[in-house]
Amino acid sequence: MDVNTVSNGSSSEPQEAMEFDSNEAAYEYYKEYAKSVGFGTAKLSSRRSRASKEFIDAKFSCIRYGNKQQSDDAINPRPSPKIGCKASMHVKRKPNGKWYVHNFVKEHNHELLPSQSHFFRSHRNSDPLKNGNKVRRKAILSTVSKQYGIYQSQSQATGLENYIRNQNDRGRFLTLGEGDAQVLLELFVTMQEENPNFFYSVDLNEEHQLRNVFWIDAKGIDDYKNFNDVVSFDTMYFMNKYKLPLVCFIGVNQHCQPTMLGCALIADETLFTYFWLFQTWFLAMGNRAPDVILTDQSNSIEAAIAAVFPETRHFYNLWNVLEKVSRQLDYLNPWHDTFMAKFNKCIHRSWTEEEFDRRWGKLVNKFNLNEDTLFQSLYQDRKLWAPTFVKNVSLAGLYTSSRSESPNSFIDKYINLETSMREFLEQYKVMMEDLYEEQAKSNFDAWHDTPELKSPSPFEKQVSFVYTHEIFKKFQVEILGASACHVKIDKQDGDSIRCIVKEFESGQEYMVEWDGTQLDICCSCRSFEFKGYLCRHAVVVLQMSGVFNIPSKYVLQRWTNAATSRYPISEKLENVQMKTRRLNDLCRRAIILGEEGSISQESYKIALGAIKDALARCSNVNNSAPNVISKEPGSNLDVNMGINRAEPGIEKSNRNGTVVLKEKVPAQPEVVNIGIDASFHQMELPNARHLQLHNMMPSHLQGVVPTMFHNVASTQFHNVTSAQLQNSHLPH
């Protein structure tokens, strides 16, 4: 049998005596076979002839080929690729120059992953057309979609009656281009088919005209459950008069990758529009508000946030502010560079509020900005955007000086100033699939790759067991940078010290305060607040103070490999490392047990009985441990916290006999499960929200915005024609 090529990007199983033109051709064939089956490959060995010096022998194997670790050996934090797999292909060269399969071992001792083959390093550089990216994207999207429940759809035509009258709201509606309505309907139908839990909401004005549209897929809803600590509300495309009136809710996952938490097309930037949008998003997210929300500077947005999210901390996007300052002060053009240098020094180098106020005063006086309305508003709102005032909060990398550094910028690849709604909706699914694939790749790498340590630092080793790859690499830069910092004690009082840390390369100085009693550390660079991990300045002060383990409060769970765990990690950091090791070891052993237990019905019964017995005994042991309240997704890994395995709202006794109640999960909003061919009506807000809205409003809005909502329209979605939607007018 002579095999020279592999067609259609797949390969049949190698057979002994199969021939190839070269050892490279043999390896390519084995790679294609491995990709179709679901494992990575490596060139294990090769041998040359002593006489001719030509290759005469080669062996290719599964990447998990090699010596298996003994049970008594130390367990790696993440699985080593080598676990004793014997799968391989041995080829030899004939006298005529042809290569043949001398020996082929098919069996593996681990799970094969055909749907994730493209993530293995040996398969990543293949021809993208051969890989079938579109097919792969659909498979990933379909896999994600199957994890979720029922289709949710609703039409909300609610309004704030007095405010609508004051704003002459009858004339406001969403302008649609030719064919846009049909594309919109097709998107919702497709998303329903691919994702049963796809959520959308339509807002109609008093004339039954389409005014605002919001949608979010089930993956976004699920991501929000794990990463609701900070959300960015991006209105750049709407504010900058893009053809597409798009606004988005954006978060970041444990790999520091953007997550899409909702999209909307809006007709205007009135208080009503933002109130409706935030209320709809709040309901879609199970009545759970974010801890922090970042937005553009807008009175309407600020008032709507105060009404819908009264407990949420609100900040402006720093890059929004800096772009606005640079763009709107064109009349300072001759002194623009000088002004921006002093402006940046004021906002980035002011370590105290007094220092900020002093520098701001000098700035506005020197450039005659006392009467400038922009600068007046920025100073009045300084606590909402200036880095000096951002304290006791973690912004997870969403608070950046430029949009290009922000996770929000990923959308810019799919939209420009002239992008129409039709074009964007065609790109929307591609954008979401790209996000899913990037996250799947990062999850895959976290399981199969072990991070490389680059220093003897105990801090680096400590978090290598816990942080995701991306965050570990970022923190590793800080560890290495600490060696280029000089520390000088400025003030000391018992266990509390204040240090000045100077970077040799930049020459900049930073102030670090360390409280050894409370294990509190704070640096004037605000790295922990902005990024969620400690900076090099804090690291070098800890080292100087004789502390060689990062306090657990500064290792945020959202950046760990357990960020999406069903049971939040809330143990000591040392126990976190041990738990990760134990988990990986048990997973390896479970795979081996599954292989042995599936050989016969008798062995299956033995394995199943052992699993049930072990699970019951483990549950009894774990349930006897003291219970504590679960931590929030963005919280740190607190000391002396255990994992609570009780169901929500169920009483459980600890070993002392004390009954411990876990906080019940908030009830999900009541929705009607309907399809495209069913009626969709206004969804009434919960009565409790009705009663609270008046008190939630800022004082200057009370009396202007009533708390009662009215039912404007109910309609048949399948009776709405493209022509009717084209005119942004739904039937009565």
XYZ file of C-alpha atoms in Angstrom:
732
model
C 0.000 0.000 0.000
C 1.512 3.326 -1.058
C 0.203 6.372 0.777
C 1.542 9.747 -0.371
C -1.286 12.123 0.396
C -4.091 12.570 2.848
C -7.350 13.860 1.454
C -10.074 15.915 3.069
C -7.949 16.670 6.141
C -8.506 13.202 7.633
C -6.646 9.889 7.662
C -7.548 6.249 8.122
C -5.921 4.175 10.799
C -2.267 3.291 10.004
C -1.658 -0.334 9.029
C 1.545 -2.329 9.264
C 3.442 -2.504 5.929
C 1.825 0.781 4.794
C 4.433 2.672 2.730
C 5.451 6.318 2.446
C 7.904 8.298 0.329
C 9.720 9.695 3.371
C 9.700 9.696 7.159
C 8.228 13.240 7.062
C 5.354 11.961 4.922
C 4.827 9.185 7.454
C 4.763 11.690 10.306
C 2.273 13.942 8.464
C 0.021 10.934 7.957
C 0.241 10.049 11.647
C -0.536 13.672 12.578
C -3.647 13.695 10.386
C -4.754 10.410 11.911
C -4.140 11.795 15.426
C -6.118 14.941 14.663
C -9.107 12.934 13.466
C -8.980 10.680 16.535
C -8.235 13.402 19.104
C -4.694 13.401 20.473
C -1.474 15.363 20.035
C 1.682 13.935 18.498
C 5.444 14.183 18.942
C 8.549 12.849 17.195
C 9.804 10.430 19.810
C 13.075 9.260 18.273
C 15.000 8.678 15.052
C 18.149 6.814 14.014
C 20.722 7.246 11.227
C 22.749 4.600 9.422
C 26.355 4.481 10.571
C 27.485 3.858 7.021
C 25.350 6.243 4.903
C 24.422 8.702 7.703
C 20.860 8.703 6.341
C 17.791 8.256 8.517
C 16.671 4.650 8.599
C 14.359 4.535 11.608
C 11.826 6.874 13.254
C 9.193 6.619 15.957
C 6.212 8.934 16.466
C 3.964 8.891 19.510
C 1.104 10.400 21.440
C 2.214 13.422 23.490
C 1.306 11.470 26.622
C 3.817 8.742 25.785
C 6.475 8.282 28.444
C 7.181 7.224 31.986
C 4.130 7.313 34.187
C 4.515 9.030 37.562
C 4.441 6.741 40.562
C 1.668 7.212 43.099
C 4.110 8.178 45.834
C 5.778 10.881 43.765
C 4.972 14.574 44.186
C 1.962 15.511 42.135
C 2.329 18.352 39.679
C -0.075 21.299 39.973
C -1.349 20.544 36.472
C -1.229 17.177 34.724
C 2.040 16.306 33.019
C 1.519 15.266 29.376
C 3.396 12.030 30.055
C 1.142 9.534 31.792
C 2.380 6.235 30.414
C 0.426 6.105 27.146
C 1.864 3.560 24.695
C 0.170 4.795 21.503
C 2.823 5.160 18.780
C 3.844 4.435 15.187
C 7.291 3.033 14.360
C 8.504 3.377 10.737
C 11.619 2.036 9.009
C 13.363 2.718 5.702
C 13.620 0.046 3.013
C 16.693 -0.359 0.756
C 14.692 1.203 -2.103
C 14.191 4.413 -0.076
C 10.551 3.800 0.795
C 9.392 3.934 4.422
C 6.975 1.404 5.908
C 5.055 0.976 9.162
C 7.039 -1.479 11.232
C 4.803 -1.309 14.309
C 1.618 0.552 15.223
C 0.105 0.759 18.736
C -3.442 2.064 18.657
C -4.569 1.919 22.314
C -4.425 4.994 24.590
C -4.797 5.087 28.380
C -6.564 8.457 28.424
C -9.543 10.254 26.941
C -9.373 11.273 23.275
C -10.609 14.751 22.298
C -11.480 14.845 18.575
C -13.563 18.049 18.920
C -10.569 19.851 20.482
C -7.778 18.431 18.327
C -6.957 21.821 16.838
C -5.809 23.028 20.267
C -2.907 20.542 20.432
C 0.381 22.198 19.505
C 1.098 19.627 16.814
C -2.114 20.582 14.992
C -2.201 24.357 15.440
C -0.253 25.320 12.316
C -2.377 23.386 9.854
C -4.043 25.012 6.870
C -7.055 26.923 8.247
C -9.148 25.891 5.245
C -8.251 22.258 5.861
C -9.195 22.608 9.515
C -12.672 23.740 8.570
C -12.904 26.757 10.884
C -16.541 27.354 10.119
C -17.483 23.784 10.965
C -15.407 23.932 14.133
C -17.004 27.205 15.199
C -20.466 25.766 14.734
C -19.529 22.696 16.753
C -18.199 24.828 19.610
C -21.260 27.073 19.543
C -23.565 24.058 19.484
C -21.700 22.467 22.405
C -22.005 25.648 24.462
C -25.678 26.054 23.568
C -26.643 22.562 24.744
C -25.583 23.397 28.288
C -28.453 25.779 28.845
C -32.206 25.605 29.367
C -35.222 27.190 27.849
C -35.782 29.888 25.321
C -36.779 33.178 26.903
C -38.397 35.943 24.931
C -40.316 38.983 25.885
C -41.528 42.291 24.574
C -41.553 45.189 26.964
C -43.385 48.338 26.078
C -43.126 50.016 29.438
C -42.552 53.670 30.090
C -42.240 56.436 32.608
C -45.403 58.338 31.769
C -44.612 61.833 32.937
C -41.066 61.646 31.687
C -42.211 60.418 28.273
C -44.591 63.368 27.985
C -41.882 65.798 29.002
C -39.510 64.352 26.411
C -42.100 64.302 23.598
C -41.336 60.612 23.358
C -43.876 59.819 20.651
C -41.423 60.932 17.978
C -38.563 58.699 19.114
C -38.045 55.372 17.350
C -35.269 53.184 16.029
C -34.477 53.973 12.403
C -34.026 50.827 10.340
C -32.455 50.562 6.912
C -33.801 48.570 4.011
C -33.821 44.876 4.807
C -32.684 45.363 8.402
C -35.919 44.084 9.884
C -35.654 40.781 8.057
C -32.043 40.319 9.164
C -33.070 41.089 12.754
C -35.833 38.481 12.660
C -33.525 35.897 11.084
C -30.913 36.503 13.775
C -33.417 35.848 16.557
C -34.697 32.697 14.825
C -31.156 31.398 14.323
C -30.137 32.190 17.884
C -33.220 30.380 19.138
C -32.228 27.274 17.186
C -28.580 27.343 18.261
C -29.108 28.523 21.830
C -32.399 27.616 23.525
C -31.817 30.122 26.327
C -31.284 33.105 24.053
C -32.922 36.198 25.618
C -34.209 39.310 23.874
C -36.472 42.213 24.678
C -38.179 44.779 22.461
C -39.260 48.254 23.606
C -42.105 50.016 21.771
C -43.090 53.659 22.057
C -46.652 54.937 22.480
C -47.233 54.672 18.735
C -46.202 51.000 18.818
C -42.992 51.870 16.983
C -39.812 49.919 17.625
C -37.635 52.051 19.890
C -35.015 49.863 21.584
C -33.891 46.247 21.233
C -31.792 44.226 23.693
C -30.439 40.676 23.428
C -28.006 38.333 25.172
C -27.127 34.690 24.640
C -27.099 32.053 27.371
C -23.294 31.973 27.486
C -23.316 35.656 28.478
C -25.870 35.004 31.222
C -23.778 32.129 32.532
C -20.550 34.183 32.372
C -22.201 36.916 34.412
C -22.939 34.449 37.215
C -19.194 33.912 37.591
C -17.896 37.409 36.748
C -20.408 39.975 37.989
C -17.868 41.934 40.022
C -17.209 44.557 37.343
C -18.996 45.391 34.067
C -18.270 48.003 31.419
C -21.212 49.651 29.652
C -19.809 50.785 26.281
C -21.674 53.532 24.406
C -18.796 54.639 22.147
C -20.473 53.655 18.878
C -23.661 55.498 19.771
C -21.959 58.577 21.228
C -19.604 58.898 18.255
C -22.519 58.834 15.805
C -21.730 55.493 14.197
C -24.282 54.379 11.653
C -25.125 51.518 14.008
C -26.651 52.750 17.330
C -24.993 49.933 19.285
C -24.292 49.789 23.023
C -22.794 46.791 24.842
C -22.303 45.324 28.305
C -18.796 43.849 28.550
C -16.999 41.877 31.254
C -13.800 39.838 31.540
C -13.339 36.161 32.369
C -10.625 34.405 34.379
C -8.263 34.512 31.388
C -8.584 38.305 31.138
C -10.572 37.822 27.927
C -13.630 39.941 27.086
C -17.070 38.437 27.610
C -20.173 39.790 25.897
C -22.825 40.382 28.555
C -25.469 41.914 26.309
C -26.037 44.087 23.221
C -28.651 46.729 22.456
C -29.729 49.046 19.651
C -31.114 52.266 21.097
C -33.003 55.210 19.631
C -31.654 57.973 21.895
C -29.653 58.760 25.029
C -32.524 59.868 27.249
C -33.010 58.828 30.845
C -35.969 56.689 29.795
C -33.894 54.692 27.302
C -31.122 53.953 29.775
C -33.590 53.202 32.537
C -35.417 50.707 30.323
C -32.154 49.148 29.163
C -30.641 48.752 32.644
C -33.910 47.396 34.042
C -34.167 44.875 31.180
C -30.550 43.813 31.598
C -31.077 43.522 35.363
C -34.021 41.157 34.815
C -32.130 39.115 32.206
C -29.319 38.628 34.734
C -31.623 37.217 37.386
C -32.094 40.457 39.348
C -28.418 40.600 40.270
C -26.644 43.944 40.002
C -22.880 44.223 39.346
C -20.551 45.303 42.134
C -18.971 47.943 39.871
C -20.049 49.434 36.546
C -17.892 51.580 34.244
C -19.570 53.959 31.778
C -19.094 57.115 29.751
C -19.739 60.461 31.469
C -23.470 61.110 31.073
C -26.115 62.582 33.368
C -28.769 60.264 31.955
C -26.642 57.152 32.499
C -25.707 58.267 36.014
C -29.354 58.844 36.969
C -30.458 55.496 35.492
C -27.721 53.619 37.367
C -28.689 55.304 40.625
C -32.283 54.188 40.028
C -31.736 50.589 38.927
C -28.434 49.731 40.676
C -28.445 51.800 43.889
C -25.847 49.578 45.605
C -23.466 49.418 42.619
C -20.293 51.524 42.611
C -20.175 53.675 39.496
C -17.022 54.948 37.761
C -16.314 56.530 34.388
C -14.094 54.758 31.877
C -10.745 56.539 32.123
C -10.096 56.175 28.406
C -13.455 57.859 27.721
C -12.408 60.850 29.810
C -8.936 61.141 28.274
C -10.275 60.900 24.720
C -12.912 63.514 25.471
C -10.339 65.913 26.954
C -7.953 65.487 24.023
C -10.718 65.867 21.424
C -12.662 68.774 22.908
C -9.730 71.042 23.754
C -8.607 71.656 20.184
C -8.375 75.395 20.853
C -5.325 74.611 23.012
C -3.594 73.169 19.954
C -0.365 75.256 20.248
C 0.048 74.029 23.812
C -1.692 70.669 23.429
C 1.337 68.478 24.194
C 2.351 70.611 27.167
C -1.183 70.578 28.499
C -1.594 66.781 28.155
C 1.755 66.177 29.878
C 0.688 68.236 32.901
C -2.822 66.778 32.801
C -1.460 63.215 32.841
C 0.890 64.106 35.705
C -2.047 65.454 37.666
C -4.236 62.360 37.277
C -1.553 59.629 37.283
C 1.065 61.009 39.686
C -1.085 62.531 42.432
C -0.866 60.108 45.351
C -3.245 62.028 47.646
C -6.510 63.851 47.088
C -4.927 67.101 48.314
C -2.114 66.755 45.784
C -4.651 66.155 43.008
C -6.685 69.252 43.946
C -3.544 71.395 44.077
C -2.268 70.272 40.670
C -5.720 70.590 39.114
C -5.991 74.169 40.340
C -2.621 75.068 38.826
C -3.589 73.399 35.555
C -6.879 75.241 35.039
C -5.311 78.580 36.039
C -2.322 78.238 33.705
C -4.472 77.357 30.681
C -7.457 79.617 31.569
C -9.913 76.720 31.933
C -11.860 78.072 34.916
C -14.917 78.739 32.738
C -14.637 75.590 30.636
C -17.762 73.494 31.215
C -15.995 70.215 30.461
C -13.310 70.828 33.053
C -15.856 72.050 35.554
C -17.866 68.837 35.183
C -14.756 66.655 35.321
C -13.637 68.248 38.564
C -17.117 67.924 40.087
C -17.146 64.239 39.125
C -13.446 63.608 39.908
C -14.257 60.833 42.395
C -15.902 58.890 39.556
C -12.885 58.743 37.232
C -9.570 60.090 38.621
C -7.190 57.232 39.619
C -6.359 59.026 42.878
C -9.918 58.449 44.108
C -10.311 54.834 42.953
C -9.872 52.939 46.230
C -11.036 49.719 47.900
C -12.251 48.202 44.648
C -10.960 45.867 41.948
C -11.677 46.779 38.328
C -10.287 43.586 36.729
C -8.351 45.275 33.941
C -11.351 47.188 32.551
C -10.080 50.559 33.837
C -7.451 51.589 31.259
C -5.920 54.804 29.898
C -6.670 53.994 26.253
C -9.407 52.108 24.480
C -6.880 49.914 22.664
C -5.778 48.537 26.070
C -9.353 47.904 27.152
C -11.174 44.579 26.596
C -13.921 46.704 25.010
C -11.758 47.190 21.916
C -12.317 43.623 20.691
C -15.615 44.748 19.116
C -13.754 47.294 16.966
C -12.620 44.431 14.702
C -16.234 43.827 13.681
C -17.626 47.349 13.328
C -16.619 50.684 11.817
C -18.203 54.088 11.345
C -20.238 52.977 8.316
C -21.186 49.467 9.409
C -24.899 48.937 8.922
C -27.113 46.903 11.206
C -27.381 44.189 8.552
C -23.582 43.925 8.307
C -23.125 43.862 12.066
C -25.759 41.191 12.632
C -24.023 39.049 10.029
C -20.766 39.533 11.966
C -22.297 39.092 15.411
C -22.296 35.306 15.355
C -18.734 35.234 14.030
C -17.687 37.545 16.868
C -19.338 35.359 19.503
C -17.831 32.189 18.034
C -14.382 33.818 18.094
C -14.854 34.640 21.779
C -15.971 31.080 22.566
C -13.033 29.562 20.717
C -10.478 31.787 22.461
C -11.905 30.829 25.835
C -11.948 27.126 24.910
C -8.297 27.345 23.851
C -7.313 29.026 27.132
C -9.194 26.387 29.132
C -7.461 23.673 27.119
C -4.001 25.203 27.691
C -4.692 25.572 31.409
C -5.217 21.802 31.600
C -2.436 20.616 29.299
C 0.373 23.147 29.848
C 2.381 23.815 32.983
C 3.561 27.416 33.558
C 7.296 27.980 33.427
C 8.931 29.490 36.507
C 11.501 32.169 35.663
C 12.808 33.053 39.109
C 13.377 31.493 42.543
C 10.756 33.836 44.002
C 8.407 32.090 46.479
C 5.634 34.430 45.300
C 5.945 33.153 41.739
C 5.832 29.520 42.844
C 2.921 30.203 45.191
C 0.551 31.565 42.520
C 1.706 29.237 39.726
C -0.580 26.624 41.293
C -3.559 28.953 41.403
C -3.613 31.697 38.742
C -4.759 31.084 35.184
C -1.974 31.139 32.583
C -2.688 34.667 31.377
C -2.805 36.220 34.831
C 0.235 34.232 35.944
C 2.236 35.624 33.014
C 1.181 39.175 33.882
C 2.077 38.723 37.542
C 5.354 37.069 36.526
C 6.364 40.359 34.870
C 5.872 42.092 38.214
C 7.956 39.438 40.010
C 10.854 39.906 37.594
C 10.478 43.690 37.716
C 10.814 43.708 41.500
C 14.562 43.055 41.133
C 14.917 46.466 39.457
C 13.349 48.387 42.344
C 15.025 50.110 45.289
C 13.194 50.375 48.622
C 13.666 53.102 51.213
C 11.715 53.191 54.477
C 10.017 56.567 54.835
C 8.142 55.985 58.093
C 7.758 53.107 60.540
C 5.389 52.586 63.458
C 5.533 49.098 64.936
C 4.427 46.609 62.280
C 3.267 49.395 59.963
C 5.720 50.930 57.519
C 5.585 53.392 54.649
C 8.192 52.958 51.924
C 9.312 54.827 48.843
C 10.008 52.430 45.988
C 12.045 53.710 43.043
C 12.185 51.964 39.676
C 15.726 52.062 38.289
C 14.684 52.110 34.624
C 12.015 54.826 34.713
C 13.276 56.690 37.758
C 9.709 57.007 39.047
C 8.940 56.713 42.727
C 5.918 55.092 44.337
C 4.616 55.069 47.887
C 3.791 51.699 49.468
C 2.126 51.251 52.858
C 2.264 47.891 54.656
C 0.407 46.921 57.824
C 1.949 43.716 59.127
C -0.783 43.239 61.723
C -3.757 43.436 59.348
C -1.762 42.113 56.358
C -2.846 45.168 54.360
C -0.675 46.592 51.584
C -1.389 49.537 49.308
C 0.686 51.050 46.501
C 0.167 54.460 44.964
C 0.312 52.927 41.467
C -3.086 51.312 42.241
C -2.195 48.114 40.355
C -4.338 45.904 42.576
C -7.353 48.203 42.186
C -6.947 48.482 38.415
C -5.688 45.000 37.480
C -6.543 42.725 40.396
C -3.045 41.519 41.298
C -0.136 43.003 43.260
C 2.517 45.200 41.630
C 6.300 44.893 41.766
C 6.458 47.722 44.304
C 4.269 45.819 46.758
C 6.210 42.595 46.128
C 9.573 44.166 46.951
C 8.180 45.702 50.174
C 6.798 42.310 51.246
C 10.200 40.770 50.628
C 11.928 43.459 52.657
C 9.432 42.899 55.491
C 10.226 39.182 55.628
C 6.888 38.114 54.142
C 7.245 35.419 51.482
C 3.626 34.468 50.869
C 1.108 36.806 49.284
C -1.732 37.482 51.742
C -4.718 35.516 50.493
C -6.901 38.633 50.273
C -4.745 39.783 47.347
C -5.314 36.635 45.275
C -8.730 37.193 43.706
C -10.741 34.086 42.996
C -11.843 35.515 39.630
C -8.258 35.135 38.332
C -7.844 31.511 39.458
C -8.426 28.193 37.739
C -11.342 27.701 40.140
C -13.093 30.921 39.070
C -16.027 29.017 37.568
C -16.058 26.239 40.129
C -19.450 25.223 41.455
C -18.046 25.474 44.955
C -16.047 28.683 45.409
C -12.589 28.180 46.803
C -12.363 29.800 50.195
C -9.546 28.061 51.970
C -6.054 29.147 52.867
C -3.907 29.648 49.782
C -1.711 26.724 50.768
C -4.816 24.501 50.889
C -5.867 25.806 47.484
C -2.611 24.520 46.035
C -3.093 21.131 47.690
C -6.695 20.894 46.533
C -5.631 21.535 42.930
C -3.025 18.791 43.186
C -5.492 16.343 44.732
C -8.107 17.134 42.086
C -5.690 16.514 39.220
C -4.504 13.247 40.758
C -8.078 11.999 41.240
C -8.936 12.889 37.632
C -6.011 10.807 36.384
C -7.013 7.848 38.529
C -10.673 8.162 37.482
C -9.691 7.855 33.824
C -7.748 4.656 34.541
C -10.661 3.288 36.610
C -13.038 4.065 33.763
C -10.873 2.172 31.270
C -10.629 -0.906 33.498
C -14.228 -0.788 34.685
C -15.694 -0.673 31.177
C -14.032 -3.875 29.954
C -16.779 -6.167 31.260
C -20.135 -6.003 32.989
C -18.620 -7.491 36.155
C -15.779 -4.959 36.319
C -18.307 -2.183 35.567
C -20.408 -3.177 38.604
C -17.302 -3.278 40.804
C -16.138 0.166 39.639
C -19.607 1.694 39.939
C -20.062 0.315 43.458
C -16.663 1.639 44.517
C -17.485 5.096 43.144
C -20.847 5.242 44.924
C -19.300 4.090 48.196
C -16.408 6.557 47.933
C -18.751 9.431 47.036
C -20.998 8.746 50.032
C -18.045 8.506 52.417
C -16.467 11.703 51.049
C -19.780 13.555 51.369
C -20.096 12.479 54.994
C -16.576 13.706 55.750
C -17.031 17.025 53.930
C -20.492 17.673 55.359
C -19.135 17.381 58.874
C -16.810 20.378 58.293
C -17.860 23.838 59.600
C -19.911 25.798 57.087
C -19.440 29.389 56.087
C -21.101 31.817 53.742
C -19.904 31.409 50.149
C -17.652 34.064 48.699
C -18.650 36.293 45.793
C -17.034 35.730 42.378
C -14.772 38.743 42.618
C -13.782 38.191 46.207
C -10.417 37.142 47.527
C -9.517 33.734 48.875
C -10.025 34.417 52.563
C -8.172 32.598 55.311
C -10.074 30.085 57.499
C -12.901 29.575 55.011
C -14.279 26.146 54.080
C -16.295 24.877 51.146
C -20.017 24.749 51.806
C -21.622 21.891 49.951
C -25.178 22.439 51.154
C -27.872 23.233 48.648
C -29.109 26.863 48.608
C -31.557 27.543 51.385
C -31.036 24.168 53.112
C -30.259 23.968 56.800
C -27.164 22.088 57.822
C -25.508 21.465 61.167
C -21.806 21.797 61.750
C -19.837 19.494 64.000
C -20.771 21.623 67.017
C -24.467 21.110 66.327
C -25.065 24.734 65.369
C -27.519 25.173 62.524
C -26.041 27.189 59.662
C -28.248 28.766 57.019
C -26.904 29.529 53.601
C -28.283 32.585 51.856
C -30.956 31.621 49.358
C -30.382 32.226 45.685
C -32.550 35.135 44.466
C -35.600 33.976 42.587
C -35.328 34.224 38.823
C -37.680 36.659 37.077
C -40.864 35.001 35.943
C -40.917 34.723 32.176
C -43.125 33.041 29.623
C -41.358 30.498 27.438
C -42.498 31.174 23.887
C -41.264 30.704 20.366
C -41.273 32.938 17.343
C -44.823 31.925 16.478
C -46.250 32.831 19.875
C -47.506 36.092 21.289
C -45.168 38.248 23.277
C -46.516 40.755 25.763
C -45.184 43.349 28.092
C -43.397 41.756 31.033
C -44.486 43.457 34.227
C -41.782 44.397 36.686
C -41.962 42.715 40.106
C -44.207 44.584 42.533
C -41.347 45.043 44.948
C -39.413 46.893 42.276
C -42.453 49.081 41.587
C -42.628 50.096 45.214
C -38.928 50.805 45.458
C -38.330 52.783 42.273
C -39.380 56.121 43.682
C -37.002 55.823 46.627
C -34.214 54.556 44.368
C -34.294 57.677 42.199
C -31.969 60.587 43.003
C -33.756 63.365 44.889
C -33.736 65.715 41.900
C -35.617 63.088 39.826
C -38.272 62.212 42.380
C -41.562 63.630 41.287
C -40.384 63.694 37.671
C -40.097 59.953 37.168
C -43.181 58.064 38.409
C -43.041 54.507 39.626
C -46.051 53.139 37.748
C -45.700 51.398 34.400
C -48.388 50.969 31.771
C -49.175 48.249 29.286
C -48.757 49.737 25.848
C -49.029 46.894 23.390
C -49.395 43.202 22.888
C -48.805 41.730 19.467
C -48.150 38.573 17.477
C -44.461 38.408 16.570
C -45.134 36.108 13.619
C -47.629 38.646 12.255
C -45.007 41.410 12.142
C -43.923 41.688 8.539
C -40.599 42.982 7.307
C -42.315 45.990 5.767
C -43.922 46.916 9.076
C -40.635 46.613 10.934
C -38.897 48.432 8.121
C -40.866 51.527 9.064
C -40.059 50.865 12.739
C -43.799 50.541 13.351
C -45.370 47.443 14.878
C -49.081 46.658 14.329
C -51.617 47.606 16.979
